[in-house]
PDB file of C-alpha atoms in Angstrom:
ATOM      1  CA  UNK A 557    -149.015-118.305 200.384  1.00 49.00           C
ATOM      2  CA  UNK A 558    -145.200-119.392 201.641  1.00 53.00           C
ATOM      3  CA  UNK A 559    -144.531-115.973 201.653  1.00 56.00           C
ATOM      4  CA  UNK A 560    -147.603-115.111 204.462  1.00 84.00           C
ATOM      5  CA  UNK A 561    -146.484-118.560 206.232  1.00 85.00           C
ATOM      6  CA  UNK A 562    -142.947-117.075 206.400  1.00 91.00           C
ATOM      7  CA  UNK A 563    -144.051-114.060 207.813  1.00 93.00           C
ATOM      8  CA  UNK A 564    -146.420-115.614 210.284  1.00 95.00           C
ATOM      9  CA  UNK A 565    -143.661-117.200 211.884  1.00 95.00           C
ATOM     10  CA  UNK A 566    -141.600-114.157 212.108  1.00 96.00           C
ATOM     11  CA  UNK A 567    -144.532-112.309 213.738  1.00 97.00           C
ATOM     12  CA  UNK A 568    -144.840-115.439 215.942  1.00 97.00           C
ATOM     13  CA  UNK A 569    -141.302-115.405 216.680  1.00 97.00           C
ATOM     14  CA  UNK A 570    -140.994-111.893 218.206  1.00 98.00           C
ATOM     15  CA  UNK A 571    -144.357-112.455 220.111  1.00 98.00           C
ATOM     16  CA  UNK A 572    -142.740-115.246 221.803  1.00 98.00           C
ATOM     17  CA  UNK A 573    -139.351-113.485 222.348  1.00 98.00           C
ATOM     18  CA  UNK A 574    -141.699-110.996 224.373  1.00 98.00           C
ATOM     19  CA  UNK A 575    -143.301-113.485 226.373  1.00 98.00           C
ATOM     20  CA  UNK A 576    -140.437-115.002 227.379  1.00 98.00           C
ATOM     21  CA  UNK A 577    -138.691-111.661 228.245  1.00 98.00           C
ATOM     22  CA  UNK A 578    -142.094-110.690 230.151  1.00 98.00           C
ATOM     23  CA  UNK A 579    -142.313-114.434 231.995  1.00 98.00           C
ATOM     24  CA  UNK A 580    -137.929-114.025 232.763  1.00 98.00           C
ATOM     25  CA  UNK A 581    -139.021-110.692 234.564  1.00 98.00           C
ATOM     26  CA  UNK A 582    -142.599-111.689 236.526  1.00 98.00           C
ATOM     27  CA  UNK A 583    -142.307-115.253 236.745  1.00 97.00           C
ATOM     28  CA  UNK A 584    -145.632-117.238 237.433  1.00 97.00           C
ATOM     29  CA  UNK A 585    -148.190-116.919 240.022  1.00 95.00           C
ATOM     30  CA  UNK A 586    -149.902-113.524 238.858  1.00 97.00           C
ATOM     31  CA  UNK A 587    -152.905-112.882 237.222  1.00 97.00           C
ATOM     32  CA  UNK A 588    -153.348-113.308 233.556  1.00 97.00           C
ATOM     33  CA  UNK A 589    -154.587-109.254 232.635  1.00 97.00           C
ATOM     34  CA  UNK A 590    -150.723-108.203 234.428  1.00 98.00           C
ATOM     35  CA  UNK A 591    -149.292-110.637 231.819  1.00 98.00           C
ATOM     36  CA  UNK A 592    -151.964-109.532 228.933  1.00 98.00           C
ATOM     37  CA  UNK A 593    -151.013-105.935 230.017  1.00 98.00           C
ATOM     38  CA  UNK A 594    -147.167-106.016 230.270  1.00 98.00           C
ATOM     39  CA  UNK A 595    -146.856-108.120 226.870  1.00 98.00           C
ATOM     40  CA  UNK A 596    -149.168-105.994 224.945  1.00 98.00           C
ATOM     41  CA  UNK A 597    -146.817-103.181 225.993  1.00 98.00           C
ATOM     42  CA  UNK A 598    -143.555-104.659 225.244  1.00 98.00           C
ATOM     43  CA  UNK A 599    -145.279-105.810 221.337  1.00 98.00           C
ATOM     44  CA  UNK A 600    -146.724-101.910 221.112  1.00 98.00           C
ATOM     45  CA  UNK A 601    -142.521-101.220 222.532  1.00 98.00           C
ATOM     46  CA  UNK A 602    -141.345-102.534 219.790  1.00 96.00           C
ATOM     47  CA  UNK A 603    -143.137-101.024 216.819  1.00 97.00           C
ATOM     48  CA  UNK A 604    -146.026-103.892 216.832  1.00 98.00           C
ATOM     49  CA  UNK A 605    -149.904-103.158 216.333  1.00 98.00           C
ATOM     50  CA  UNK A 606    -151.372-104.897 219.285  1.00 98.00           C
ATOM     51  CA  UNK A 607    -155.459-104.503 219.832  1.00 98.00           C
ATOM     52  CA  UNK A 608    -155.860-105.822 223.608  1.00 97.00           C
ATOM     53  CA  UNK A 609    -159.751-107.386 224.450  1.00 94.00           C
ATOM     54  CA  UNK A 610    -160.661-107.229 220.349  1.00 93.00           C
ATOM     55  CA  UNK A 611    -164.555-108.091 220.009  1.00 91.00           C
ATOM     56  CA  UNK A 612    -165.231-110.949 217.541  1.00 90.00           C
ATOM     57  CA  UNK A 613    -168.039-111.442 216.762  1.00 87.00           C
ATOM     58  CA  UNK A 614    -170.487-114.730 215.982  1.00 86.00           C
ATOM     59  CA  UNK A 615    -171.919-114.920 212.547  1.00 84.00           C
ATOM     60  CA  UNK A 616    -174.336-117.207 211.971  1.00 85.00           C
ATOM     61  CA  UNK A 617    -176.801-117.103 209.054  1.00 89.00           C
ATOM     62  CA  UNK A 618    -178.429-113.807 209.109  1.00 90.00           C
ATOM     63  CA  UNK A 619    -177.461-113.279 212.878  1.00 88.00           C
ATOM     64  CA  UNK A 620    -174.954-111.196 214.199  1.00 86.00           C
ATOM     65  CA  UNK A 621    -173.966-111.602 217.812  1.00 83.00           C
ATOM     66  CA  UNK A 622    -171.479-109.438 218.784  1.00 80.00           C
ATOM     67  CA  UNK A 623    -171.003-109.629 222.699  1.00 72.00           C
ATOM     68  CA  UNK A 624    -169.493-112.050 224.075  1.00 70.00           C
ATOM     69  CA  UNK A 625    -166.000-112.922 222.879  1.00 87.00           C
ATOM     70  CA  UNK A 626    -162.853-110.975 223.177  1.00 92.00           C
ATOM     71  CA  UNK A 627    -159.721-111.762 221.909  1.00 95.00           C
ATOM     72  CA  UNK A 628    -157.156-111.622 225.010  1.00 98.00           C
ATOM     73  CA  UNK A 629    -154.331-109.783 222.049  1.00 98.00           C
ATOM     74  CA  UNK A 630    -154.556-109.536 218.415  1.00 98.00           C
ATOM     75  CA  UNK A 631    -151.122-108.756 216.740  1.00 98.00           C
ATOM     76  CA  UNK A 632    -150.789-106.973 213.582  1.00 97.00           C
ATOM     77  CA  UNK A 633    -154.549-108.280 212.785  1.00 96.00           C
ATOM     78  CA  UNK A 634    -152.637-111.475 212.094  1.00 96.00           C
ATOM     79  CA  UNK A 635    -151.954-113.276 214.926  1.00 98.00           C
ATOM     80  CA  UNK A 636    -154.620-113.989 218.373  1.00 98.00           C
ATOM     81  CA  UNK A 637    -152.681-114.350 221.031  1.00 98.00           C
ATOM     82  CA  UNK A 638    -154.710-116.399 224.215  1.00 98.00           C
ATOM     83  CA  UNK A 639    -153.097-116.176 227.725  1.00 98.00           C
ATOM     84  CA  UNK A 640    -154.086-118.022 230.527  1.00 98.00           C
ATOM     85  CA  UNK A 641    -152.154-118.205 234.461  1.00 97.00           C
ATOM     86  CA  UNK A 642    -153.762-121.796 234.860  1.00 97.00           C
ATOM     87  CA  UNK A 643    -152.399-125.231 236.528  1.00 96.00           C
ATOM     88  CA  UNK A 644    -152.346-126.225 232.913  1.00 96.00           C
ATOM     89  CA  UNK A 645    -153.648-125.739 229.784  1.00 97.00           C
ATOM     90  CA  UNK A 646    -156.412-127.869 228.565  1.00 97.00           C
ATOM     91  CA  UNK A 647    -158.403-129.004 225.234  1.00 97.00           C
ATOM     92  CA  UNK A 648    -161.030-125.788 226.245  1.00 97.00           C
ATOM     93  CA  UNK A 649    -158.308-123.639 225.861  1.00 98.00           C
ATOM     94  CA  UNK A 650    -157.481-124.961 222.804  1.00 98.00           C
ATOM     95  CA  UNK A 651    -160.599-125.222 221.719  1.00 97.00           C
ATOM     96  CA  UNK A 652    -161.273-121.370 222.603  1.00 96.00           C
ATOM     97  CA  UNK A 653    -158.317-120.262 220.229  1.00 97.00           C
ATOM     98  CA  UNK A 654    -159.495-122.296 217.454  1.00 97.00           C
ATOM     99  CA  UNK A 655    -163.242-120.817 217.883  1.00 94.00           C
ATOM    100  CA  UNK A 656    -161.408-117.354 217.976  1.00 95.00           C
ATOM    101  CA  UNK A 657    -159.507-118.294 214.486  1.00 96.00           C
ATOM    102  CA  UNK A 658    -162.688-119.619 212.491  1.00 94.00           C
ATOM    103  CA  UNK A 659    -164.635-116.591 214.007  1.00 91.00           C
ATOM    104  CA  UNK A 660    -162.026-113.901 212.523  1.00 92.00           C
ATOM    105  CA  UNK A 661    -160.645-115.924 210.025  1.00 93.00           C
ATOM    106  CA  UNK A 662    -156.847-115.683 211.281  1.00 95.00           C
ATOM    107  CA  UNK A 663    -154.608-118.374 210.749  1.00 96.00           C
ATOM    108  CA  UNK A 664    -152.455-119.098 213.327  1.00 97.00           C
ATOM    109  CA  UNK A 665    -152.829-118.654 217.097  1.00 98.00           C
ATOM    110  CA  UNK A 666    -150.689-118.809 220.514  1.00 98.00           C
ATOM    111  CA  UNK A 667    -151.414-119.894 223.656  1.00 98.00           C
ATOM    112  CA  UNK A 668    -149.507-119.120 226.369  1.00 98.00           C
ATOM    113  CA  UNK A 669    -149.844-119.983 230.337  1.00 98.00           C
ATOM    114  CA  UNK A 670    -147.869-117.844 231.829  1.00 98.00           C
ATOM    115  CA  UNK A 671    -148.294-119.475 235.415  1.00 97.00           C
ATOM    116  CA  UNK A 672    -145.745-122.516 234.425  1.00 97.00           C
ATOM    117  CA  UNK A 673    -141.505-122.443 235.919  1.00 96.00           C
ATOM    118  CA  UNK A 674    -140.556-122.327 232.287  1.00 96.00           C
ATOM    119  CA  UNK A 675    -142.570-120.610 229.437  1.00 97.00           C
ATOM    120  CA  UNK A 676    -141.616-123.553 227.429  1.00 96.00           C
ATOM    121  CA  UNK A 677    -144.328-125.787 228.846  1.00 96.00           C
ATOM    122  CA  UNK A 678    -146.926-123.363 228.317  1.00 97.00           C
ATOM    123  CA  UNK A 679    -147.151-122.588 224.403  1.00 98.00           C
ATOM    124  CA  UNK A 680    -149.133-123.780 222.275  1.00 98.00           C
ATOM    125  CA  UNK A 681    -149.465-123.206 218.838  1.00 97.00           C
ATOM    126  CA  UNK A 682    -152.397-123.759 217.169  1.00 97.00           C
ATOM    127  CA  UNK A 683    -152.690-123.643 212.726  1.00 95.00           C
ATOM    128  CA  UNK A 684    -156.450-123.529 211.409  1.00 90.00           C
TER     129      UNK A 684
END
C-alpha cells in the first residue's frame, strides 16, 4: 500500500508540474476545455496515459446508468483530474470529485481552477 501512496504522489506531482507550466503560459480568464485540452496534451507530451471526458458510470443495485458523468482527465487510470475556470472553487466541486472517486474507485483526485492569478490557490486535493 505505501508503495501505491508513493507513487500516487509522484503521478500527482508531474500532473501539477503541467498545470502550472500550462497556467505560467495562458494565465486565467479562458475557458476550462482550452485548459482540459492543452494539459491533457502536455501529460500525453510527456509519456503519460491521459483519457480526456472518461464515462463513469452509476452503479446502483442491479442498475447501470451510464450517461451522464465524464471525468474532465483520467491519468494513468489512477488519478481524476477535475478542472474548473470559476470565481472559486466550492464544496460542489469537491463534492463532484469525490462522487467521481467512489464511482471508479480511484483514490486520489485534483482539482484545479485554472481561472485564479496563481495556480496555488486553485488545487485541491482530495484522498477517498
Amino acid at each position: 500500500m505505501a508503495q501505491s501512496i508513493t507513487e500516487l504522489n509522484t503521478l500527482s506531482q508531474v500532473i501539477l508540474k503541467q498545470a502550472f507550466d500550462v497556467h505560467s503560459a495562458l494565465g486565467p480568464g479562458l475557458l476550462e476545455s482550452a485548459y482540459k485540452e492543452c494539459l491533457a496534451y502536455r501529460l500525453t507530451k510527456n509519456g503519460l496515459w491521459v483519457e480526456k471526458e472518461k464515462p463513469i458510470p452509476l452503479v446502483f443495485e442491479e442498475i447501470r446508468l451510464d450517461q451522464g458523468y465524464r471525468l474532465d482527465l483520467l491519468v494513468e487510470n489512477k488519478i481524476v483530474v477535475e478542472l474548473k475556470s470559476v470565481e472559486s472553487l466550492n464544496d460542489l466541486h469537491t463534492a463532484q470529485v469525490l462522487t467521481y472517486l467512489k464511482l471508479g474507485g480511484y483514490k486520489l483526485g485534483l482539482l484545479l481552477n485554472f481561472n485564479v492569478k496563481s495556480l496555488k490557490e486553485g488545487i485541491k486535493r482530495l484522498i477517498l
